Structure formats: C-alpha cells, structure tokens
Coordinates of C-alpha atoms in Angstrom, one line a residue:
Chain A
G1 CA 111.2 132.2 92.2
A2 CA 110.4 131.0 88.7
G3 CA 109.1 133.5 86.2
V4 CA 106.5 133.0 83.4
S5 CA 107.5 130.3 81.1
Q6 CA 106.3 129.5 77.6
S7 CA 106.8 126.6 75.2
P8 CA 107.8 126.0 72.6
R9 CA 110.1 129.0 72.2
Y10 CA 110.1 128.6 68.4
K11 CA 107.5 127.1 66.2
V12 CA 107.6 126.7 62.4
A13 CA 104.3 125.7 60.9
K14 CA 103.1 125.2 57.3
R15 CA 100.2 127.3 56.3
G16 CA 97.0 125.5 57.3
Q17 CA 98.4 123.7 60.2
D18 CA 97.1 124.0 63.7
V19 CA 99.4 125.1 66.5
A20 CA 99.2 125.2 70.3
L21 CA 101.2 127.5 72.4
R22 CA 101.6 127.0 76.2
C23 CA 102.0 129.4 79.0
D24 CA 102.9 128.6 82.6
P25 CA 102.3 131.7 84.7
I26 CA 104.0 132.6 88.0
S27 CA 102.6 130.4 90.7
G28 CA 99.6 131.9 92.4
H29 CA 99.0 134.7 89.8
V30 CA 95.4 135.2 89.2
S31 CA 95.5 137.1 86.0
L32 CA 96.9 135.9 82.7
F33 CA 97.2 137.7 79.4
W34 CA 98.2 136.9 75.9
Y35 CA 99.7 139.4 73.5
Q36 CA 100.8 139.3 69.9
Q37 CA 104.0 141.2 68.9
A38 CA 104.7 141.6 65.2
L39 CA 108.2 142.4 64.1
G40 CA 109.2 145.9 65.0
Q41 CA 105.9 146.6 66.8
G42 CA 104.7 146.8 70.4
P43 CA 102.7 143.9 71.8
E44 CA 99.0 143.9 71.1
F45 CA 96.4 142.5 73.5
L46 CA 94.7 139.3 72.5
T47 CA 92.9 137.9 75.6
Y48 CA 92.7 138.0 79.4
F49 CA 91.8 135.4 82.1
Q50 CA 91.0 135.8 85.7
N51 CA 91.6 132.3 87.1
E52 CA 89.8 130.0 84.6
A53 CA 87.4 132.6 83.4
Q54 CA 88.1 134.3 80.1
L55 CA 86.9 137.8 80.8
D56 CA 88.1 139.6 77.6
K57 CA 88.8 138.1 74.2
S58 CA 88.3 141.3 72.3
G59 CA 91.8 141.2 70.8
L60 CA 91.6 137.8 69.2
P61 CA 92.0 138.6 65.5
S62 CA 89.7 135.9 64.2
D63 CA 87.7 132.8 65.2
R64 CA 90.8 130.7 64.3
F65 CA 92.3 131.9 67.6
F66 CA 91.2 130.2 70.8
A67 CA 92.6 130.4 74.3
E68 CA 91.8 128.4 77.4
R69 CA 92.9 128.1 81.0
P70 CA 90.8 125.3 82.3
E71 CA 92.3 124.9 85.9
G72 CA 93.2 128.5 86.4
S73 CA 96.9 128.1 86.0
V74 CA 98.4 126.9 82.7
S75 CA 97.0 128.4 79.6
T76 CA 97.0 127.4 75.9
L77 CA 96.6 129.6 72.9
K78 CA 95.5 127.6 69.9
I79 CA 95.6 128.9 66.3
Q80 CA 93.7 126.8 63.8
R81 CA 94.5 126.8 60.0
T82 CA 97.5 129.1 60.4
Q83 CA 98.1 131.9 57.9
Q84 CA 101.2 133.7 57.1
E85 CA 99.9 136.9 58.8
D86 CA 99.9 134.9 62.1
S87 CA 103.7 134.9 62.1
A88 CA 104.7 136.9 65.2
V89 CA 105.9 136.5 68.8
Y90 CA 103.2 135.4 71.2
L91 CA 103.8 136.7 74.7
C92 CA 102.1 135.6 77.8
A93 CA 102.0 137.7 81.0
S94 CA 100.7 137.2 84.5
S95 CA 99.9 139.4 87.4
P96 CA 99.0 138.6 91.0
V97 CA 95.6 140.3 91.4
L98 CA 92.8 141.3 89.2
G99 CA 92.4 145.1 88.5
S100 CA 95.3 146.0 90.8
I101 CA 98.2 148.2 90.2
E102 CA 100.5 145.2 89.9
T103 CA 102.8 145.0 87.0
Q104 CA 102.3 142.3 84.4
Y105 CA 105.3 139.9 84.2
F106 CA 106.1 138.7 80.8
G107 CA 107.3 135.3 79.6
P108 CA 110.1 134.9 76.9
G109 CA 107.5 134.4 74.2
T110 CA 106.9 131.9 71.4
R111 CA 108.2 132.9 68.0
L112 CA 105.8 131.5 65.4
L113 CA 106.7 131.4 61.8
V114 CA 104.1 130.3 59.3
L115 CA 105.5 129.3 55.9
Chain B
E1 CA 89.8 153.6 71.3
L2 CA 93.0 154.2 73.3
K3 CA 96.0 155.1 71.2
V4 CA 99.6 155.3 72.5
E5 CA 102.3 157.1 70.6
Q6 CA 106.0 157.2 71.3
N7 CA 108.7 159.4 69.9
P8 CA 111.2 159.2 68.7
L9 CA 111.0 155.7 67.2
F10 CA 114.7 155.4 66.9
L11 CA 117.4 157.2 68.9
S12 CA 121.1 157.0 68.5
M13 CA 123.1 158.7 71.2
Q14 CA 126.6 158.9 72.4
E15 CA 127.6 157.6 75.8
G16 CA 127.4 160.4 78.4
K17 CA 124.7 162.3 76.7
N18 CA 121.1 163.0 78.0
Y19 CA 117.9 162.4 76.2
T20 CA 114.1 162.1 76.7
I21 CA 111.6 159.7 75.2
Y22 CA 108.0 160.8 75.0
C23 CA 104.8 158.8 75.4
N24 CA 101.5 160.4 74.5
Y25 CA 98.1 158.6 75.0
S26 CA 94.7 159.5 73.8
T27 CA 92.2 158.9 76.6
T28 CA 92.1 159.0 80.4
S29 CA 94.1 156.4 82.2
D30 CA 95.2 155.8 85.8
R31 CA 98.2 153.7 85.1
L32 CA 101.2 153.9 82.9
Y33 CA 104.1 151.4 82.6
W34 CA 107.5 151.5 81.1
Y35 CA 109.1 148.3 79.8
R36 CA 112.5 147.5 78.3
Q37 CA 113.0 144.8 75.7
D38 CA 116.4 143.5 74.5
P39 CA 116.6 141.9 71.1
G40 CA 115.0 138.5 71.0
K41 CA 114.1 138.8 74.7
S42 CA 110.9 139.4 76.6
L43 CA 109.8 142.6 78.3
E44 CA 111.3 143.7 81.6
S45 CA 109.3 146.0 83.8
L46 CA 111.0 149.3 84.6
F47 CA 108.4 151.6 86.2
V48 CA 104.8 151.9 87.1
L49 CA 103.3 155.4 87.4
L50 CA 100.0 155.7 89.1
S51 CA 99.2 159.4 89.6
N52 CA 99.6 162.8 88.1
G53 CA 103.0 164.2 88.9
A54 CA 104.5 160.8 89.7
V55 CA 108.2 160.6 89.2
K56 CA 110.3 157.4 89.6
Q57 CA 114.0 156.9 89.2
E58 CA 116.2 153.9 88.8
G59 CA 119.9 154.4 88.0
R60 CA 120.2 156.5 84.9
L61 CA 116.5 156.3 84.0
M62 CA 113.8 158.6 85.3
A63 CA 110.1 158.4 84.4
S64 CA 107.4 161.0 85.0
L65 CA 103.6 161.2 84.3
D66 CA 101.4 164.2 83.5
T67 CA 97.8 162.8 83.4
K68 CA 96.4 166.2 82.4
A69 CA 98.6 166.4 79.3
R70 CA 98.3 162.6 78.8
L71 CA 102.1 162.5 78.6
S72 CA 104.8 160.4 80.1
T73 CA 108.5 160.9 79.7
L74 CA 111.5 158.6 80.2
H75 CA 114.6 160.6 80.7
I76 CA 118.1 159.1 80.2
T77 CA 121.0 160.7 82.1
A78 CA 124.6 160.1 81.0
A79 CA 123.8 157.2 78.8
V80 CA 125.9 154.0 78.8
H81 CA 126.1 151.3 76.2
D82 CA 124.2 148.8 78.5
L83 CA 121.1 151.0 78.1
S84 CA 120.8 150.0 74.4
A85 CA 117.4 148.3 74.0
T86 CA 113.8 149.1 72.9
Y87 CA 111.7 150.9 75.4
F88 CA 107.9 150.7 75.4
C89 CA 105.4 152.6 77.3
A90 CA 102.0 151.0 78.0
V91 CA 98.8 152.4 79.2
A92 CA 96.2 150.6 81.2
N93 CA 92.6 150.8 79.8
T94 CA 90.5 152.3 82.5
G95 CA 87.6 150.0 83.3
T96 CA 88.9 146.9 81.5
A97 CA 90.9 145.3 84.2
S98 CA 94.5 145.4 83.4
K99 CA 94.5 145.3 79.6
L100 CA 97.5 147.2 78.4
T101 CA 97.9 149.2 75.2
F102 CA 101.5 149.6 74.1
G103 CA 103.3 152.2 72.2
T104 CA 105.3 151.4 69.1
G105 CA 108.5 151.5 71.0
T106 CA 111.7 153.5 70.9
R107 CA 114.8 151.7 69.8
L108 CA 117.7 153.3 71.7
Q109 CA 121.3 152.7 70.5
V110 CA 124.1 154.1 72.7
T111 CA 127.3 154.4 70.9
L112 CA 130.8 154.8 72.3

C-alpha cells in the first residue's frame, strides 16, 4: 500500500515568508508526528497528533510554528515569518495505534531552504 | 531530559569486515528503534527492540538491547557496499506516547 507522502518535496522561501508543508499519513494510521532534521543531525521531535487532537507540541521551537490535523488524516505544518534557522528537512511519520510498540513510518520529507 | 548518544559518528570499513555501532541513552525506556537513512532519502525502519536482552537479526545486521546498561548495539557482519548509509538509533520516551528521541547518527561507508 501507499506509504506516507509529503508535499512539496522542496521549498525555497525568502526570509519572512509563510510556508505550509503537507503530510498524508498511511491510511488508517491514528498517530502522526512531525520532526525537524537539520543537516548532519538526527530528527528532532516537533509535535504529535492522535487523530485530530494535538497531544504534544513541546518540540515546536517558537510560536511561529503551527500544526493542525483537522479531520484526523492529512496534517499541515505551517511556519510563519520564516527565518534562516528554519532551513531543514521536515519529516512526517505515522503509526497505527497510540502508545503501542508499532514502528513510526516516515515520509520522504520536505526540504526547506530559507534565503 | 532523555539524551541519546551514538558512536562512532563516522565509520569507514572495508567490505568483508565486522564492526559494531553503539547507542547509549540516559533514562529508562522500554523501546528502542534502529533506522537507516540513505542520502537525500527518508528513514527506513530496521529493528524494534522491546525488552532487556532482546536480539534481532536481518541479513548482515544484528541489533541487541541491554536496558540495565541503557545500551543498544548494531553489529555489522561481513559488510558489503550496499550497507553504506547513516544509521540512527531512537529511544521512546516512557510516558509520552510514542515520541522518539534520536541519536546523532552513524555514517557508515563501506569501501571495496
């Protein structure tokens, strides 16, 4: 079946622009995660949804970052007034069940470059 | 705060050789994952380790977990070029659903 998909795959933004990154999880997956991966680093947790509820947003680096999953499937990560330090790969992951042993399945990521 | 450390950060090895990547973590956890990432690609799940003493093997890769030592190892046997990639361990934060904390990764280069 289809895996996690993300769009766009690449995004170039001028500093100060707003961007929106989309994630389509695997159909039926309850849990959805966003991670930020800086060049040469491991992914860092941003936020987590169970269905449409955002249960953990402790990793969002500032109030310029906002995520939503209004119908419990597709999710959007929005970054307002982008800064150069926001340049990174943004990874979305989904898993079937909350709090289970299930693996998180990652999408291909959106590579964001802020100029 | 949970911290995850991997070593080495970079590993160059010849085909046919054996080596081990180490993953240490700072607080109690009940789940540890190993992922592989090829350049410009996303993360591919390799192993999930759920209990002390757990050992899993797939092809030339074998992962183990010692929860008392807070240590996991990824052992590579008779390396081949196709194993060249970056390997990450990730630890689940107990009590916070499935949030993962990743190590910095080990970049493996297998040379002919």
